[in-house]
Amino acid sequence: MNIQFVAMVWDACTQARLCIKNDKSDFAVMPVDVDEVSLFNLGSLDEKLINAFKYAGGDCPEFVKYLDNLYIKLQDRDFRKKMKQDIKDNYQKAIDESKGLDKKDRFNYVTRKRSEYDIKMFVKIINEYEKNCP
């Protein structure tokens, strides 16, 4: 059994909206809907993220244990501070790298880099499922 990305939808702001599902399930879920408002209010996203992955991978006790530990880690003030700083640094790096592009290309470049950064987090969680739940 696998957890898989089933859709990657781009909204009007060209942000990626990802859906995941267990290949044995009929339904997919969107782990989080990250927007500019929630970007720096990550605490409100923790439960939604964990619950979505539990829905998709709850058939594996080791993965549920990993998710429970991840939730605890997400509550740690130092970890959260580092995570926020990593997000800011990634965003600033993309802006700096795009300075030679015209306005439209710069916007698309920064948005793509931000989406790639977000996707890495989901891939890491899915890899944990695949590692622990063959």
N, CA, C and O atoms as a MOPAC input file, in Angstrom:
PM7 MOZYME 1SCF
protein

 N      0.84200 1    -1.16600 1     0.00000 1
 C      0.00000 1     0.00000 1     0.00000 1
 C      0.89500 1     1.23800 1     0.00000 1
 O      1.94600 1     1.23900 1     0.64100 1
 N      0.49700 1     2.27000 1    -0.69700 1
 C      1.28100 1     3.48900 1    -0.80300 1
 C      0.42800 1     4.71800 1    -0.56200 1
 O     -0.77900 1     4.72100 1    -0.80400 1
 N      1.08900 1     5.76600 1    -0.07600 1
 C      0.49100 1     7.09000 1    -0.07600 1
 C      1.01800 1     7.76500 1    -1.32400 1
 O      2.20300 1     7.65300 1    -1.63700 1
 N      0.15600 1     8.46000 1    -2.03600 1
 C      0.58400 1     9.07900 1    -3.27400 1
 C     -0.01700 1    10.46300 1    -3.43600 1
 O     -1.07900 1    10.77200 1    -2.89600 1
 N      0.70100 1    11.29600 1    -4.20400 1
 C      0.11500 1    12.55700 1    -4.63000 1
 C     -0.89900 1    12.21200 1    -5.70200 1
 O     -0.58900 1    11.44600 1    -6.61400 1
 N     -2.07600 1    12.74500 1    -5.62000 1
 C     -3.07900 1    12.47300 1    -6.64900 1
 C     -3.43200 1    13.71400 1    -7.44800 1
 O     -3.99700 1    13.60500 1    -8.53600 1
 N     -3.11600 1    14.86600 1    -6.94000 1
 C     -3.42100 1    16.08800 1    -7.68200 1
 C     -2.50200 1    17.19400 1    -7.22400 1
 O     -2.13300 1    17.28400 1    -6.05300 1
 N     -2.15300 1    18.01000 1    -8.14800 1
 C     -1.41500 1    19.22000 1    -7.83000 1
 C     -2.10500 1    20.32200 1    -8.60800 1
 O     -1.91600 1    20.45900 1    -9.81600 1
 N     -2.89600 1    21.09600 1    -7.91500 1
 C     -3.71800 1    22.11700 1    -8.54000 1
 C     -3.09900 1    23.47700 1    -8.26000 1
 O     -2.68000 1    23.75900 1    -7.13800 1
 N     -3.04300 1    24.30400 1    -9.27000 1
 C     -2.51700 1    25.65900 1    -9.10500 1
 C     -3.70000 1    26.60500 1    -9.02200 1
 O     -4.57800 1    26.58000 1    -9.88400 1
 N     -3.73000 1    27.44000 1    -7.99000 1
 C     -4.83000 1    28.38800 1    -7.85800 1
 C     -4.51400 1    29.68700 1    -8.59400 1
 O     -3.51600 1    29.77000 1    -9.31000 1
 N     -5.34500 1    30.68100 1    -8.42300 1
 C     -5.18900 1    31.94300 1    -9.14000 1
 C     -3.87100 1    32.63400 1    -8.81300 1
 O     -3.36400 1    33.41600 1    -9.61800 1
 N     -3.32500 1    32.35800 1    -7.66200 1
 C     -2.03600 1    32.94700 1    -7.27700 1
 C     -0.88000 1    32.03300 1    -7.64100 1
 O      0.25700 1    32.29000 1    -7.24700 1
 N     -1.14500 1    30.99800 1    -8.36900 1
 C     -0.18200 1    29.98400 1    -8.81500 1
 C      0.50800 1    29.28500 1    -7.65500 1
 O      1.68400 1    28.93400 1    -7.75300 1
 N     -0.20000 1    29.08100 1    -6.57200 1
 C      0.32800 1    28.28800 1    -5.47500 1
 C     -0.14700 1    26.85600 1    -5.63600 1
 O     -1.27600 1    26.61100 1    -6.06000 1
 N      0.71100 1    25.92200 1    -5.29900 1
 C      0.35100 1    24.51800 1    -5.41500 1
 C     -0.58800 1    24.11500 1    -4.29200 1
 O     -0.38000 1    24.47900 1    -3.13400 1
 N     -1.61400 1    23.36700 1    -4.63800 1
 C     -2.52000 1    22.75700 1    -3.67500 1
 C     -2.39000 1    21.26100 1    -3.89900 1
 O     -2.77300 1    20.75100 1    -4.95100 1
 N     -1.85400 1    20.56300 1    -2.92200 1
 C     -1.55600 1    19.14700 1    -3.07600 1
 C     -2.60000 1    18.28300 1    -2.40200 1
 O     -3.11300 1    18.62200 1    -1.33500 1
 N     -2.90900 1    17.16500 1    -3.03500 1
 C     -3.80200 1    16.17400 1    -2.44700 1
 C     -3.04800 1    14.86100 1    -2.35500 1
 O     -2.24700 1    14.53200 1    -3.23000 1
 N     -3.30600 1    14.10900 1    -1.28900 1
 C     -2.69200 1    12.79600 1    -1.11200 1
 C     -3.78800 1    11.77900 1    -0.88200 1
 O     -4.89300 1    12.12200 1    -0.46200 1
 N     -3.47200 1    10.51600 1    -1.16100 1
 C     -4.42100 1     9.44600 1    -0.86900 1
 C     -3.67300 1     8.14600 1    -0.70700 1
 O     -2.57600 1     7.95900 1    -1.23100 1
 N     -4.28900 1     7.26900 1     0.02200 1
 C     -3.81400 1     5.91100 1     0.12800 1
 C     -4.34800 1     5.18400 1    -1.09600 1
 O     -5.50600 1     5.37400 1    -1.46700 1
 N     -3.53200 1     4.35800 1    -1.72800 1
 C     -3.98700 1     3.71500 1    -2.97000 1
 C     -5.16000 1     2.76400 1    -2.76100 1
 O     -5.77200 1     2.32700 1    -3.73500 1
 N     -5.48500 1     2.43600 1    -1.51800 1
 C     -6.64900 1     1.57900 1    -1.23400 1
 C     -7.90200 1     2.39800 1    -0.91200 1
 O     -8.97700 1     1.83500 1    -0.70800 1
 N     -7.76400 1     3.71500 1    -0.86800 1
 C     -8.88500 1     4.57900 1    -0.51000 1
 C     -9.52600 1     5.18200 1    -1.75600 1
 O     -8.87400 1     5.36200 1    -2.78500 1
 N    -10.80400 1     5.48700 1    -1.64100 1
 C    -11.52200 1     6.14400 1    -2.72900 1
 C    -11.35900 1     7.66200 1    -2.69700 1
 O    -11.64900 1     8.33600 1    -3.68500 1
 N    -10.90100 1     8.19900 1    -1.57800 1
 C    -10.86300 1     9.64100 1    -1.39600 1
 C     -9.45300 1    10.14800 1    -1.18300 1
 O     -8.61300 1     9.46200 1    -0.60000 1
 N     -9.20300 1    11.34800 1    -1.65700 1
 C     -7.94300 1    12.04200 1    -1.42300 1
 C     -8.20300 1    13.19000 1    -0.45100 1
 O     -9.32800 1    13.67600 1    -0.33700 1
 N     -7.16100 1    13.61300 1     0.24300 1
 C     -7.27000 1    14.72700 1     1.16700 1
 C     -6.18000 1    15.74700 1     0.85900 1
 O     -5.11500 1    15.40600 1     0.34600 1
 N     -6.46600 1    16.99000 1     1.17900 1
 C     -5.48500 1    18.05300 1     1.04400 1
 C     -4.89900 1    18.28700 1     2.43900 1
 O     -5.59500 1    18.79500 1     3.31800 1
 N     -3.62800 1    17.92500 1     2.65400 1
 C     -3.05200 1    18.02700 1     4.00300 1
 C     -3.14900 1    19.42700 1     4.59500 1
 O     -3.53700 1    19.58100 1     5.75300 1
 N     -2.80800 1    20.42900 1     3.83300 1
 C     -2.91800 1    21.80600 1     4.29900 1
 C     -3.21200 1    22.69800 1     3.11100 1
 O     -2.90000 1    22.37400 1     1.96500 1
 N     -3.80900 1    23.80800 1     3.41200 1
 C     -4.05100 1    24.82700 1     2.40700 1
 C     -3.25000 1    26.03900 1     2.86300 1
 O     -3.76700 1    26.91900 1     3.55100 1
 N     -1.98300 1    26.07100 1     2.47000 1
 C     -1.08200 1    27.12800 1     2.91600 1
 C     -1.28600 1    28.35400 1     2.04500 1
 O     -1.18500 1    28.29100 1     0.82000 1
 N     -1.57300 1    29.46400 1     2.69400 1
 C     -1.67600 1    30.72900 1     1.98200 1
 C     -0.86200 1    31.76900 1     2.74900 1
 O     -0.22800 1    31.45300 1     3.75600 1
 N     -0.88500 1    32.97800 1     2.27900 1
 C     -0.09600 1    34.02500 1     2.91400 1
 C     -0.49500 1    34.24200 1     4.37500 1
 O      0.35600 1    34.57000 1     5.20200 1
 N     -1.76300 1    34.06600 1     4.69900 1
 C     -2.22100 1    34.28200 1     6.06500 1
 C     -1.70300 1    33.18900 1     6.98500 1
 O     -1.25400 1    33.46900 1     8.09600 1
 N     -1.76300 1    31.94800 1     6.52600 1
 C     -1.36900 1    30.83100 1     7.38600 1
 C      0.12800 1    30.57300 1     7.37900 1
 O      0.62100 1    29.80100 1     8.20200 1
 N      0.86600 1    31.20200 1     6.46500 1
 C      2.30000 1    30.95500 1     6.35600 1
 C      3.01800 1    31.18100 1     7.67300 1
 O      3.89900 1    30.40500 1     8.04300 1
 N      2.64700 1    32.23800 1     8.38400 1
 C      3.32900 1    32.52400 1     9.64000 1
 C      2.46200 1    32.20000 1    10.85200 1
 O      2.74100 1    32.65300 1    11.96200 1
 N      1.42500 1    31.42400 1    10.63700 1
 C      0.60200 1    30.90500 1    11.71300 1
 C      0.59400 1    29.38700 1    11.58000 1
 O     -0.46000 1    28.76000 1    11.47900 1
 N      1.79200 1    28.81400 1    11.58100 1
 C      1.92900 1    27.39000 1    11.30300 1
 C      1.23900 1    26.51300 1    12.33100 1
 O      0.87300 1    25.37700 1    12.02900 1
 N      1.05600 1    27.02400 1    13.54700 1
 C      0.40600 1    26.23000 1    14.58200 1
 C     -0.98200 1    25.77900 1    14.19100 1
 O     -1.39900 1    24.68100 1    14.56100 1
 N     -1.70000 1    26.59000 1    13.45800 1
 C     -3.05400 1    26.21800 1    13.05700 1
 C     -3.06000 1    25.10600 1    12.01300 1
 O     -4.09400 1    24.48100 1    11.77800 1
 N     -1.92800 1    24.86100 1    11.39600 1
 C     -1.84700 1    23.85600 1    10.34600 1
 C     -1.41000 1    22.48600 1    10.84700 1
 O     -1.63300 1    21.47800 1    10.17500 1
 N     -0.79500 1    22.44200 1    12.01200 1
 C     -0.20900 1    21.19900 1    12.50700 1
 C     -1.19900 1    20.04500 1    12.54300 1
 O     -0.94000 1    18.97600 1    11.99000 1
 N     -2.32800 1    20.26500 1    13.19400 1
 C     -3.31100 1    19.20000 1    13.35000 1
 C     -3.88600 1    18.76100 1    12.00700 1
 O     -4.08200 1    17.56900 1    11.76700 1
 N     -4.15100 1    19.72000 1    11.14200 1
 C     -4.68700 1    19.39000 1     9.81700 1
 C     -3.69400 1    18.53300 1     9.02800 1
 O     -4.08200 1    17.55600 1     8.38800 1
 N     -2.43700 1    18.89800 1     9.07700 1
 C     -1.40000 1    18.15300 1     8.37400 1
 C     -1.30700 1    16.72500 1     8.90300 1
 O     -1.34200 1    15.76700 1     8.13100 1
 N     -1.18900 1    16.59100 1    10.20400 1
 C     -1.04900 1    15.27300 1    10.82200 1
 C     -2.28600 1    14.42100 1    10.56500 1
 O     -2.16500 1    13.24900 1    10.21000 1
 N     -3.46200 1    14.99100 1    10.74000 1
 C     -4.70200 1    14.22500 1    10.53900 1
 C     -4.87600 1    13.77000 1     9.09500 1
 O     -5.36400 1    12.66700 1     8.85100 1
 N     -4.48800 1    14.59500 1     8.14700 1
 C     -4.59000 1    14.20300 1     6.73900 1
 C     -3.68900 1    13.01200 1     6.44700 1
 O     -4.09400 1    12.07500 1     5.75800 1
 N     -2.47600 1    13.04700 1     6.96500 1
 C     -1.56900 1    11.92500 1     6.73200 1
 C     -1.99800 1    10.68500 1     7.52000 1
 O     -1.76400 1     9.56200 1     7.07300 1
 N     -2.61900 1    10.87300 1     8.67600 1
 C     -3.16300 1     9.72200 1     9.39700 1
 C     -4.31200 1     9.09700 1     8.61600 1
 O     -4.46800 1     7.87600 1     8.60700 1
 N     -5.10800 1     9.92100 1     7.96700 1
 C     -6.18800 1     9.40100 1     7.13500 1
 C     -5.61600 1     8.56000 1     5.99900 1
 O     -6.11200 1     7.47200 1     5.70700 1
 N     -4.58500 1     9.06800 1     5.37300 1
 C     -4.00100 1     8.36900 1     4.22900 1
 C     -3.12400 1     7.18900 1     4.64400 1
 O     -3.05000 1     6.19800 1     3.91800 1
 N     -2.46100 1     7.27700 1     5.79400 1
 C     -1.51800 1     6.23000 1     6.17700 1
 C     -1.77700 1     5.60600 1     7.52300 1
 O     -0.88200 1     4.98900 1     8.10200 1
 N     -2.97900 1     5.75200 1     8.03400 1
 C     -3.31300 1     5.25500 1     9.35900 1
 C     -3.32000 1     3.74500 1     9.49300 1
 O     -3.45500 1     3.22300 1    10.59900 1
 N     -3.17500 1     3.03300 1     8.37800 1
 C     -3.15400 1     1.57100 1     8.41300 1
 C     -1.81600 1     1.03800 1     8.91000 1
 O     -1.66400 1    -0.17000 1     9.09200 1
 N     -0.83800 1     1.92700 1     9.13300 1
 C      0.51500 1     1.50600 1     9.53000 1
 C      0.87100 1     2.10600 1    10.89400 1
 O      1.08800 1     3.31300 1    10.99900 1
 N      0.93300 1     1.27300 1    11.93700 1
 C      1.22400 1     1.77800 1    13.28300 1
 C      2.54900 1     2.53500 1    13.38500 1
 O      2.64100 1     3.52500 1    14.11100 1
 N      3.56500 1     2.08100 1    12.66800 1
 C      4.86000 1     2.77300 1    12.71800 1
 C      4.74900 1     4.18700 1    12.14300 1
 O      5.37000 1     5.12100 1    12.65100 1
 N      3.96200 1     4.33600 1    11.09200 1
 C      3.78700 1     5.65000 1    10.48800 1
 C      2.98500 1     6.56300 1    11.41300 1
 O      3.29100 1     7.74900 1    11.53100 1
 N      1.97100 1     6.02200 1    12.06200 1
 C      1.19100 1     6.81500 1    13.01800 1
 C      2.09400 1     7.28400 1    14.15800 1
 O      1.98100 1     8.42100 1    14.61700 1
 N      2.97600 1     6.41800 1    14.60500 1
 C      3.93700 1     6.79100 1    15.65600 1
 C      4.84600 1     7.92400 1    15.15700 1
 O      5.10700 1     8.88000 1    15.88700 1
 N      5.32300 1     7.81200 1    13.91700 1
 C      6.13800 1     8.87300 1    13.31900 1
 C      5.35900 1    10.19200 1    13.29600 1
 O      5.90100 1    11.24300 1    13.63900 1
 N      4.09000 1    10.13200 1    12.89000 1
 C      3.27100 1    11.34300 1    12.82300 1
 C      3.03900 1    11.94400 1    14.20200 1
 O      3.05400 1    13.16500 1    14.35400 1
 N      2.82500 1    11.10300 1    15.20400 1
 C      2.64600 1    11.60200 1    16.57100 1
 C      3.91500 1    12.31700 1    17.04500 1
 O      3.84200 1    13.37400 1    17.67200 1
 N      5.07100 1    11.73300 1    16.74100 1
 C      6.34700 1    12.36300 1    17.10300 1
 C      6.56300 1    13.65900 1    16.32300 1
 O      7.08600 1    14.63100 1    16.86700 1
 N      6.16500 1    13.67500 1    15.06400 1
 C      6.27700 1    14.89000 1    14.25500 1
 C      5.40200 1    15.99200 1    14.84300 1
 O      5.81800 1    17.14900 1    14.90000 1
 N      4.20500 1    15.64600 1    15.27700 1
 C      3.31500 1    16.63800 1    15.87800 1
 C      3.96400 1    17.25100 1    17.12600 1
 O      3.92700 1    18.46600 1    17.32100 1
 N      4.54600 1    16.41300 1    17.95100 1
 C      5.23000 1    16.91000 1    19.16000 1
 C      6.38000 1    17.83600 1    18.76100 1
 O      6.57600 1    18.89200 1    19.36200 1
 N      7.12800 1    17.43200 1    17.75000 1
 C      8.24400 1    18.24700 1    17.27600 1
 C      7.74800 1    19.60600 1    16.76700 1
 O      8.38400 1    20.63300 1    17.00400 1
 N      6.62100 1    19.60200 1    16.07300 1
 C      6.06700 1    20.84700 1    15.54700 1
 C      5.62200 1    21.80200 1    16.65600 1
 O      5.49600 1    23.00300 1    16.42000 1
 N      5.38400 1    21.28400 1    17.85500 1
 C      4.98200 1    22.12000 1    18.98200 1
 C      6.18100 1    22.75800 1    19.68200 1
 O      6.01600 1    23.67800 1    20.48300 1
 N      7.37500 1    22.27700 1    19.38500 1
 C      8.59200 1    22.78500 1    20.02600 1
 C      8.90800 1    24.19100 1    19.51200 1
 O      9.02800 1    24.40300 1    18.30500 1
 N      9.03900 1    25.12100 1    20.40700 1
 C      9.26000 1    26.53000 1    20.04600 1
 C     10.52400 1    26.72000 1    19.21000 1
 O     10.49700 1    27.45800 1    18.22500 1
 N     11.62200 1    26.07500 1    19.57500 1
 C     12.87000 1    26.23300 1    18.82800 1
 C     12.76400 1    25.63300 1    17.42700 1
 O     13.25300 1    26.21000 1    16.45600 1
 N     12.12600 1    24.47800 1    17.33600 1
 C     11.93600 1    23.85300 1    16.02500 1
 C     11.06900 1    24.74200 1    15.13300 1
 O     11.37200 1    24.93400 1    13.95500 1
 N     10.00000 1    25.27600 1    15.69800 1
 C      9.10000 1    26.14200 1    14.93200 1
 C      9.81700 1    27.41500 1    14.48400 1
 O      9.63600 1    27.87900 1    13.35800 1
 N     10.62800 1    27.97000 1    15.37500 1
 C     11.38400 1    29.18000 1    15.03300 1
 C     12.33200 1    28.90200 1    13.86200 1
 O     12.44000 1    29.70700 1    12.93700 1
 N     13.01100 1    27.76700 1    13.91200 1
 C     13.91700 1    27.39100 1    12.82300 1
 C     13.14200 1    27.16200 1    11.52700 1
 O     13.58500 1    27.56200 1    10.45000 1
 N     11.99700 1    26.52500 1    11.64000 1
 C     11.17000 1    26.25200 1    10.46900 1
 C     10.71000 1    27.55900 1     9.80900 1
 O     10.77000 1    27.69200 1     8.58600 1
 N     10.25900 1    28.51000 1    10.60800 1
 C      9.84100 1    29.80500 1    10.07600 1
 C     11.00400 1    30.52000 1     9.40500 1
 O     10.84900 1    31.12500 1     8.34500 1
 N     12.17000 1    30.44200 1    10.03700 1
 C     13.34200 1    31.09900 1     9.46100 1
 C     13.73600 1    30.43400 1     8.14400 1
 O     14.11100 1    31.12100 1     7.19300 1
 N     13.65400 1    29.11400 1     8.07900 1
 C     13.95200 1    28.40400 1     6.82700 1
 C     13.00400 1    28.83200 1     5.70600 1
 O     13.42300 1    29.00300 1     4.56200 1
 N     11.72900 1    29.00100 1     6.04300 1
 C     10.74500 1    29.45100 1     5.05000 1
 C     11.09900 1    30.85000 1     4.55300 1
 O     11.09400 1    31.11100 1     3.35000 1
 N     11.40600 1    31.74500 1     5.49300 1
 C     11.78300 1    33.11300 1     5.11000 1
 C     13.04400 1    33.12200 1     4.25100 1
 O     13.11300 1    33.81500 1     3.23600 1
 N     14.04400 1    32.33800 1     4.67600 1
 C     15.31400 1    32.28700 1     3.93400 1
 C     15.10800 1    31.75200 1     2.52100 1
 O     15.67100 1    32.28300 1     1.56300 1
 N     14.30400 1    30.70700 1     2.39300 1
 C     14.02000 1    30.13500 1     1.08100 1
 C     13.32600 1    31.15500 1     0.18700 1
 O     13.65700 1    31.27800 1    -0.99200 1
 N     12.37500 1    31.87900 1     0.74200 1
 C     11.64100 1    32.89600 1    -0.00700 1
 C     12.58400 1    34.02600 1    -0.44700 1
 O     12.54700 1    34.46400 1    -1.59700 1
 N     13.42200 1    34.48500 1     0.47600 1
 C     14.34800 1    35.56900 1     0.15500 1
 C     15.36600 1    35.12300 1    -0.89300 1
 O     15.71600 1    35.89800 1    -1.78400 1
 N     15.83800 1    33.89800 1    -0.79600 1
 C     16.78500 1    33.36800 1    -1.78000 1
 C     16.15600 1    33.35400 1    -3.17200 1
 O     16.80200 1    33.72000 1    -4.15400 1
 N     14.90500 1    32.93500 1    -3.25100 1
 C     14.20900 1    32.90900 1    -4.53700 1
 C     14.05500 1    34.32500 1    -5.09800 1
 O     14.22200 1    34.54200 1    -6.29900 1
 N     13.74100 1    35.27200 1    -4.24200 1
 C     13.62400 1    36.67200 1    -4.68300 1
 C     14.96500 1    37.16400 1    -5.21400 1
 O     15.03600 1    37.77400 1    -6.28100 1
 N     16.02400 1    36.89200 1    -4.46200 1
 C     17.35500 1    37.32700 1    -4.88600 1
 C     17.76300 1    36.69500 1    -6.21100 1
 O     18.33200 1    37.36400 1    -7.07400 1
 N     17.47400 1    35.41400 1    -6.37000 1
 C     17.82900 1    34.70700 1    -7.60600 1
 C     17.03900 1    35.21300 1    -8.81100 1
 O     17.49400 1    35.08100 1    -9.94700 1
 N     15.87200 1    35.78300 1    -8.57400 1
 C     15.00000 1    36.19000 1    -9.67000 1
 C     15.18800 1    37.65000 1   -10.09300 1
 O     14.49700 1    38.11600 1   -10.99900 1
 N     16.08800 1    38.36300 1    -9.46800 1
 C     16.19900 1    39.80900 1    -9.71500 1
 C     16.48900 1    40.16900 1   -11.16400 1
 O     16.11200 1    41.25900 1   -11.59400 1
 N     17.13400 1    39.31300 1   -11.93100 1
 C     17.43700 1    39.62300 1   -13.31900 1
 C     16.28700 1    39.35000 1   -14.27900 1
 O     16.40000 1    39.64400 1   -15.46900 1
 N     15.20200 1    38.80300 1   -13.79500 1
 C     14.07000 1    38.44200 1   -14.65100 1
 C     13.06300 1    39.58900 1   -14.72800 1
 O     13.04000 1    40.46700 1   -13.86500 1
 N     12.23200 1    39.57200 1   -15.77200 1
 C     11.17600 1    40.58400 1   -15.82500 1
 C     10.12000 1    40.24200 1   -14.76900 1
 O     10.14300 1    39.15700 1   -14.18700 1
 N      9.20300 1    41.16900 1   -14.53100 1
 C      8.27800 1    41.06700 1   -13.39600 1
 C      7.46600 1    39.76700 1   -13.40000 1
 O      7.36800 1    39.09900 1   -12.37100 1
 N      6.89000 1    39.40700 1   -14.54000 1
 C      6.05700 1    38.20000 1   -14.61300 1
 C      6.90300 1    36.94800 1   -14.37100 1
 O      6.51000 1    36.06600 1   -13.60700 1
 N      8.05500 1    36.87600 1   -15.01900 1
 C      8.93800 1    35.71500 1   -14.83800 1
 C      9.46800 1    35.64300 1   -13.41000 1
 O      9.63900 1    34.55400 1   -12.86300 1
 N      9.72300 1    36.78700 1   -12.81500 1
 C     10.20200 1    36.82200 1   -11.43400 1
 C      9.13600 1    36.25100 1   -10.50400 1
 O      9.43800 1    35.42600 1    -9.64100 1
 N      7.89200 1    36.68900 1   -10.67800 1
 C      6.78900 1    36.18500 1    -9.86100 1
 C      6.65200 1    34.66800 1   -10.01900 1
 O      6.52400 1    33.94900 1    -9.02800 1
 N      6.67800 1    34.18900 1   -11.24800 1
 C      6.55100 1    32.74900 1   -11.50700 1
 C      7.71500 1    31.97200 1   -10.91100 1
 O      7.51700 1    30.88300 1   -10.37200 1
 N      8.91900 1    32.51300 1   -11.00100 1
 C     10.10200 1    31.84800 1   -10.45600 1
 C      9.99300 1    31.71600 1    -8.93000 1
 O     10.21600 1    30.64000 1    -8.37500 1
 N      9.65000 1    32.81300 1    -8.26800 1
 C      9.54700 1    32.80300 1    -6.80200 1
 C      8.45000 1    31.85100 1    -6.35300 1
 O      8.63000 1    31.11000 1    -5.38600 1
 N      7.32500 1    31.86300 1    -7.03800 1
 C      6.21900 1    30.97800 1    -6.69100 1
 C      6.60000 1    29.51400 1    -6.88600 1
 O      6.26600 1    28.66500 1    -6.06000 1
 N      7.29900 1    29.22400 1    -7.97600 1
 C      7.72500 1    27.84300 1    -8.23300 1
 C      8.69500 1    27.37400 1    -7.15300 1
 O      8.58000 1    26.25200 1    -6.65900 1
 N      9.64400 1    28.22000 1    -6.78700 1
 C     10.61400 1    27.85200 1    -5.74900 1
 C      9.92500 1    27.63500 1    -4.40500 1
 O     10.28400 1    26.72600 1    -3.65600 1
 N      8.95000 1    28.46100 1    -4.10800 1
 C      8.21100 1    28.30500 1    -2.85400 1
 C      7.43200 1    26.99500 1    -2.84700 1
 O      7.40700 1    26.28600 1    -1.84100 1
 N      6.80400 1    26.68000 1    -3.96400 1
 C      6.04300 1    25.42900 1    -4.07000 1
 C      6.96500 1    24.22100 1    -3.95600 1
 O      6.62900 1    23.24100 1    -3.29100 1
 N      8.12500 1    24.28800 1    -4.60100 1
 C      9.09000 1    23.18500 1    -4.50700 1
 C      9.51000 1    22.96300 1    -3.06400 1
 O      9.65900 1    21.82200 1    -2.62600 1
 N      9.69900 1    24.03800 1    -2.32900 1
 C     10.06900 1    23.94400 1    -0.91600 1
 C      8.96300 1    23.25200 1    -0.12100 1
 O      9.23600 1    22.37400 1     0.69700 1
 N      7.72000 1    23.65000 1    -0.36400 1
 C      6.58200 1    23.04600 1     0.34200 1
 C      6.45400 1    21.55600 1     0.01000 1
 O      6.19600 1    20.73900 1     0.89400 1
 N      6.63400 1    21.21600 1    -1.25000 1
 C      6.49000 1    19.83300 1    -1.69700 1
 C      7.51000 1    18.92400 1    -1.01900 1
 O      7.20600 1    17.76900 1    -0.71800 1
 N      8.71400 1    19.43200 1    -0.77700 1
 C      9.75800 1    18.62700 1    -0.12400 1
 C      9.29400 1    18.10900 1     1.23600 1
 O      9.61900 1    16.98400 1     1.61800 1
 N      8.53900 1    18.92600 1     1.96200 1
 C      8.03900 1    18.49400 1     3.26900 1
 C      7.09000 1    17.30600 1     3.11600 1
 O      7.17200 1    16.33800 1     3.87300 1
 N      6.19500 1    17.38400 1     2.14100 1
 C      5.25000 1    16.30000 1     1.92600 1
 C      5.95600 1    15.03100 1     1.45300 1
 O      5.61500 1    13.92700 1     1.87800 1
 N      6.92000 1    15.19400 1     0.59000 1
 C      7.67300 1    14.03800 1     0.08600 1
 C      8.41600 1    13.36000 1     1.23300 1
 O      8.47200 1    12.13200 1     1.29700 1
 N      8.98000 1    14.14600 1     2.12800 1
 C      9.68800 1    13.57300 1     3.28600 1
 C      8.73600 1    12.72000 1     4.13600 1
 O      9.10600 1    11.63300 1     4.58100 1
 N      7.53300 1    13.20500 1     4.35500 1
 C      6.55100 1    12.45000 1     5.14800 1
 C      6.13600 1    11.18300 1     4.40800 1
 O      6.05200 1    10.11300 1     5.01000 1
 N      5.87900 1    11.29500 1     3.12400 1
 C      5.51200 1    10.11600 1     2.32700 1
 C      6.64800 1     9.09800 1     2.31100 1
 O      6.40100 1     7.89400 1     2.37700 1
 N      7.87900 1     9.56700 1     2.22600 1
 C      9.02900 1     8.65000 1     2.26900 1
 C      9.09100 1     7.89100 1     3.58800 1
 O      9.48800 1     6.72600 1     3.61500 1
 N      8.70400 1     8.54100 1     4.67800 1
 C      8.65500 1     7.85400 1     5.97600 1
 C      7.62700 1     6.72900 1     5.94900 1
 O      7.86700 1     5.64700 1     6.48500 1
 N      6.50300 1     6.98400 1     5.33500 1
 C      5.48800 1     5.94400 1     5.20200 1
 C      6.05000 1     4.76900 1     4.41300 1
 O      5.93000 1     3.61800 1     4.83200 1
 N      6.65700 1     5.06100 1     3.28000 1
 C      7.18000 1     3.99900 1     2.41900 1
 C      8.31000 1     3.23400 1     3.10000 1
 O      8.45000 1     2.02800 1     2.89500 1
 N      9.10700 1     3.91300 1     3.90100 1
 C     10.21000 1     3.27500 1     4.62800 1
 C      9.68200 1     2.33700 1     5.71300 1
 O     10.19300 1     1.23100 1     5.88400 1
 N      8.66900 1     2.77600 1     6.43500 1
 C      8.16200 1     2.02000 1     7.58800 1
 C      7.01900 1     1.06800 1     7.28100 1
 O      6.69300 1     0.20900 1     8.10000 1
 N      6.41200 1     1.20900 1     6.12300 1
 C      5.19800 1     0.45200 1     5.84200 1
 C      5.24900 1    -0.16500 1     4.43200 1
 O      4.54000 1     0.26700 1     3.52300 1
 N      6.09100 1    -1.16600 1     4.27900 1
 C      6.24100 1    -1.75100 1     2.92800 1
 C      4.98600 1    -2.44900 1     2.43700 1
 O      4.97000 1    -2.98200 1     1.32800 1

